[in-house]
mmCIF file of C-alpha atoms in Angstrom:
data_model
loop_
_atom_site.group_PDB
_atom_site.id
_atom_site.type_symbol
_atom_site.label_atom_id
_atom_site.label_comp_id
_atom_site.label_asym_id
_atom_site.label_seq_id
_atom_site.Cartn_x
_atom_site.Cartn_y
_atom_site.Cartn_z
ATOM 1 C CA GLU A 21 0.342 -7.177 19.348
ATOM 2 C CA GLY A 22 3.800 -8.498 19.627
ATOM 3 C CA ALA A 23 4.948 -7.020 16.150
ATOM 4 C CA PRO A 24 7.192 -4.093 15.225
ATOM 5 C CA TYR A 25 5.051 -3.455 12.630
ATOM 6 C CA GLY A 26 1.534 -4.383 10.786
ATOM 7 C CA TYR A 27 0.387 -4.725 7.008
ATOM 8 C CA THR A 28 -2.388 -5.309 5.297
ATOM 9 C CA PRO A 29 -2.014 -9.030 3.436
ATOM 10 C CA PHE A 30 -3.009 -9.239 -0.284
ATOM 11 C CA CYS A 31 -6.405 -9.580 -1.019
ATOM 12 C CA ASP A 32 -7.685 -13.116 -2.464
ATOM 13 C CA SER A 33 -11.085 -12.367 -3.801
ATOM 14 C CA ARG A 34 -10.485 -11.248 -7.369
ATOM 15 C CA GLU A 35 -10.542 -14.341 -9.372
ATOM 16 C CA SER A 36 -9.266 -12.648 -12.872
ATOM 17 C CA THR A 37 -6.028 -11.809 -11.152
ATOM 18 C CA LEU A 38 -5.818 -14.979 -8.971
ATOM 19 C CA GLY A 39 -2.761 -16.353 -11.497
ATOM 20 C CA PHE A 40 -0.343 -12.823 -11.438
ATOM 21 C CA GLN A 41 0.147 -12.961 -7.092
ATOM 22 C CA PHE A 42 3.537 -14.223 -7.793
ATOM 23 C CA TRP A 43 3.792 -14.640 -3.842
ATOM 24 C CA ARG A 44 1.947 -18.023 -4.502
ATOM 25 C CA THR A 45 4.283 -20.090 -6.107
ATOM 26 C CA GLY A 46 8.144 -20.493 -6.829
ATOM 27 C CA PHE A 47 10.263 -18.334 -4.656
ATOM 28 C CA TRP A 48 8.098 -16.614 -2.559
ATOM 29 C CA GLN A 49 5.687 -19.596 -2.088
ATOM 30 C CA THR A 50 8.600 -21.400 -0.859
ATOM 31 C CA HIS A 51 10.669 -18.337 1.309
ATOM 32 C CA LEU A 52 7.028 -17.430 2.972
ATOM 33 C CA ARG A 53 6.031 -21.115 4.436
ATOM 34 C CA GLY A 54 2.983 -20.251 4.587
ATOM 35 C CA LYS A 55 2.969 -16.739 5.814
ATOM 36 C CA PRO A 56 0.923 -14.322 3.528
ATOM 37 C CA TYR A 57 2.519 -11.626 1.458
ATOM 38 C CA HIS A 58 1.383 -7.791 2.839
ATOM 39 C CA ILE A 59 1.103 -4.780 0.339
ATOM 40 C CA SER A 60 2.898 -1.862 1.814
ATOM 41 C CA ALA A 61 0.610 0.549 0.583
ATOM 42 C CA LEU A 62 -0.352 1.052 4.443
ATOM 43 C CA TYR A 63 1.140 -0.438 7.505
ATOM 44 C CA VAL A 64 1.562 0.786 10.768
ATOM 45 C CA VAL A 65 4.915 1.069 13.175
ATOM 46 C CA ASP A 66 5.194 0.400 16.968
ATOM 47 C CA LEU A 67 8.175 3.023 17.003
ATOM 48 C CA GLN A 68 8.974 1.702 20.411
ATOM 49 C CA ARG A 69 9.661 -1.816 19.989
ATOM 50 C CA PHE A 70 10.973 -1.110 16.227
ATOM 51 C CA ARG A 71 13.853 0.867 18.289
ATOM 52 C CA ARG A 72 13.754 -1.366 21.260
ATOM 53 C CA GLU A 73 13.995 -4.366 18.216
ATOM 54 C CA LEU A 74 16.775 -3.234 16.355
ATOM 55 C CA VAL A 75 14.598 -3.417 13.529
ATOM 56 C CA GLY A 76 16.378 -0.751 11.307
ATOM 57 C CA ASP A 77 19.278 -2.375 11.685
ATOM 58 C CA LYS A 78 18.052 -5.561 10.596
ATOM 59 C CA LEU A 79 16.428 -4.531 7.513
ATOM 60 C CA ARG A 80 19.718 -2.922 6.409
ATOM 61 C CA THR A 81 21.821 -6.385 7.284
ATOM 62 C CA THR A 82 19.025 -8.393 4.881
ATOM 63 C CA TYR A 83 19.013 -6.076 2.658
ATOM 64 C CA GLN A 84 23.224 -5.794 2.528
ATOM 65 C CA GLN A 85 22.789 -9.472 2.142
ATOM 66 C CA LEU A 86 19.943 -9.454 -0.931
ATOM 67 C CA SER A 87 21.266 -6.408 -2.556
ATOM 68 C CA ALA A 88 24.042 -8.129 -4.299
ATOM 69 C CA ASP A 89 21.712 -10.140 -6.966
ATOM 70 C CA PRO A 90 19.902 -7.478 -9.186
ATOM 71 C CA ASN A 91 16.825 -9.750 -9.776
ATOM 72 C CA SER A 92 16.532 -9.415 -5.481
ATOM 73 C CA LEU A 93 14.064 -6.908 -3.637
ATOM 74 C CA ALA A 94 12.129 -6.074 -7.329
ATOM 75 C CA ASN A 95 9.716 -4.180 -5.041
ATOM 76 C CA LEU A 96 11.786 -2.816 -2.256
ATOM 77 C CA ASP A 97 9.305 -1.354 0.235
ATOM 78 C CA GLN A 98 7.374 -4.215 0.071
ATOM 79 C CA ASP A 99 9.626 -7.722 -1.165
ATOM 80 C CA LEU A 100 12.100 -6.778 1.890
ATOM 81 C CA PRO A 101 9.540 -6.627 4.651
ATOM 82 C CA ASN A 102 8.008 -9.364 3.146
ATOM 83 C CA TYR A 103 11.225 -11.334 2.979
ATOM 84 C CA ALA A 104 12.450 -10.467 6.449
ATOM 85 C CA GLN A 105 9.934 -11.753 8.390
ATOM 86 C CA HIS A 106 10.661 -15.059 9.552
ATOM 87 C CA GLN A 107 13.320 -12.516 11.605
ATOM 88 C CA VAL A 108 10.203 -9.256 12.354
ATOM 89 C CA ARG A 109 7.802 -10.487 12.842
ATOM 90 C CA ILE A 110 4.563 -8.790 10.905
ATOM 91 C CA PHE A 111 1.350 -8.409 12.479
ATOM 92 C CA SER A 112 -1.371 -8.876 9.699
ATOM 93 C CA LEU A 113 -4.115 -6.276 9.941
ATOM 94 C CA PRO A 114 -7.632 -6.578 9.696
ATOM 95 C CA GLN A 115 -8.379 -7.240 5.143
ATOM 96 C CA GLU A 116 -10.783 -3.812 5.430
ATOM 97 C CA TRP A 117 -8.269 -1.746 6.009
ATOM 98 C CA LEU A 118 -6.733 -1.665 2.191
ATOM 99 C CA TRP A 119 -9.000 -2.328 -0.480
ATOM 100 C CA CYS A 120 -7.317 -2.520 -3.939
ATOM 101 C CA GLU A 121 -9.299 -2.687 -7.170
ATOM 102 C CA SER A 122 -6.738 -5.390 -8.593
ATOM 103 C CA TRP A 123 -6.782 -7.734 -5.934
ATOM 104 C CA CYS A 124 -10.196 -7.353 -3.653
ATOM 105 C CA SER A 125 -13.851 -8.131 -5.501
ATOM 106 C CA ASP A 126 -16.010 -6.034 -5.780
ATOM 107 C CA GLU A 127 -18.271 -7.251 -2.905
ATOM 108 C CA THR A 128 -15.420 -6.400 -0.782
ATOM 109 C CA LYS A 129 -15.252 -2.681 -1.439
ATOM 110 C CA PRO A 130 -17.657 -1.264 1.035
ATOM 111 C CA ALA A 131 -15.934 -3.023 4.095
ATOM 112 C CA SER A 132 -13.234 -0.921 2.845
ATOM 113 C CA LYS A 133 -11.580 1.449 5.320
ATOM 114 C CA THR A 134 -9.131 2.910 2.658
ATOM 115 C CA ILE A 135 -8.635 2.484 -0.765
ATOM 116 C CA ASP A 136 -5.223 1.780 -3.293
ATOM 117 C CA LEU A 137 -4.835 3.032 -6.384
ATOM 118 C CA CYS A 138 -2.708 -0.280 -7.299
ATOM 119 C CA ASN A 139 -1.656 -0.803 -10.342
ATOM 120 C CA ASN A 140 -3.546 -3.331 -12.258
ATOM 121 C CA PRO A 141 -1.913 -6.047 -14.306
ATOM 122 C CA LEU A 142 -4.690 -6.829 -16.782
ATOM 123 C CA HIS A 143 -4.259 -3.198 -18.142
ATOM 124 C CA LYS A 144 -2.753 0.155 -17.521
ATOM 125 C CA GLU A 145 -4.846 2.798 -16.442
ATOM 126 C CA PRO A 146 -4.010 6.445 -15.536
ATOM 127 C CA LYS A 147 -3.987 6.975 -11.377
ATOM 128 C CA ILE A 148 -6.605 10.216 -12.301
ATOM 129 C CA SER A 149 -8.939 8.375 -14.257
ATOM 130 C CA MET A 150 -9.173 5.071 -11.993
ATOM 131 C CA ALA A 151 -9.596 8.036 -8.577
ATOM 132 C CA LYS A 152 -12.453 9.352 -10.629
ATOM 133 C CA ARG A 153 -13.872 6.136 -11.811
ATOM 134 C CA ILE A 154 -13.289 3.962 -8.039
ATOM 135 C CA ILE A 155 -13.809 6.649 -5.786
ATOM 136 C CA SER A 156 -17.517 7.486 -6.325
ATOM 137 C CA GLY A 157 -21.038 5.975 -6.063
ATOM 138 C CA GLU A 158 -22.984 5.572 -3.002
ATOM 139 C CA LEU A 159 -20.326 4.586 -0.707
ATOM 140 C CA PHE A 160 -18.377 7.994 -0.628
ATOM 141 C CA GLU A 161 -19.867 11.416 0.305
ATOM 142 C CA GLU A 162 -17.767 12.995 -2.222
ATOM 143 C CA SER A 163 -16.336 11.790 -5.300
ATOM 144 C CA TRP A 164 -12.974 12.664 -6.714
ATOM 145 C CA VAL A 165 -14.316 14.859 -9.141
ATOM 146 C CA GLU A 166 -15.932 16.896 -6.445
ATOM 147 C CA LEU A 167 -13.116 16.771 -4.004
ATOM 148 C CA ASP A 168 -10.262 17.509 -7.229
ATOM 149 C CA ALA A 169 -12.479 20.999 -7.659
ATOM 150 C CA GLU A 170 -12.657 21.811 -3.939
ATOM 151 C CA VAL A 171 -8.494 21.487 -3.739
ATOM 152 C CA GLU A 172 -8.207 22.932 -7.002
ATOM 153 C CA GLN A 173 -10.420 26.114 -5.783
ATOM 154 C CA TYR A 174 -8.276 26.455 -2.680
ATOM 155 C CA GLU A 175 -5.419 26.481 -5.174
ATOM 156 C CA LYS A 176 -6.718 29.374 -7.354
ATOM 157 C CA ASP A 177 -7.776 31.522 -3.964
ATOM 158 C CA TYR A 178 -4.041 30.550 -1.998
ATOM 159 C CA LEU A 179 -2.183 31.690 -5.224
ATOM 160 C CA MET A 180 -5.037 35.055 -5.547
ATOM 161 C CA SER A 181 -4.134 35.708 -1.743
ATOM 162 C CA LEU A 182 -0.460 35.972 -2.593
ATOM 163 C CA ILE A 183 -0.945 38.078 -6.148
ATOM 164 C CA ASP A 184 -3.217 40.833 -3.520
ATOM 165 C CA GLN A 185 -0.462 40.668 -0.970
ATOM 166 C CA ASN A 186 2.113 41.337 -3.565
ATOM 167 C CA ALA A 187 0.049 43.938 -4.715
ATOM 168 C CA THR A 188 -0.205 46.005 -1.551
ATOM 169 C CA SER A 189 3.266 45.374 -0.645
#
């Protein structure tokens, strides 16, 4: 689509967290000049375009300029491409590519392709309990609890096979 990479813009459909969307005011609002602020949890890269357009060099130069200020780039993986998007275009992926409970409404969850267990500014919750709560229900063939139990069984089976190999050698 003419950009070296694509990110999903932050969702803005959860009313209770709109006040925490720092990119809507102050520095970021002025800097973005109407462009969206993108979340870094999911992205795609056109490696040929990335290399051809020397995007790595452009990002490195921007980073060097900003890193002198200790208040810059607090969230480097996200802030750097968003800051540089006037020099390095970001293709905005469709919103349903990434759903995050903190920023996206419950009504948009069924259309989502991936789920980000992002931190909620209103309350702290461990990722495992968040996964058990969010990745469950009618939208999923298996719940997080079932998937976790399956992985745990694979780990036990693998360890037992190692023990058996050592015992026979």
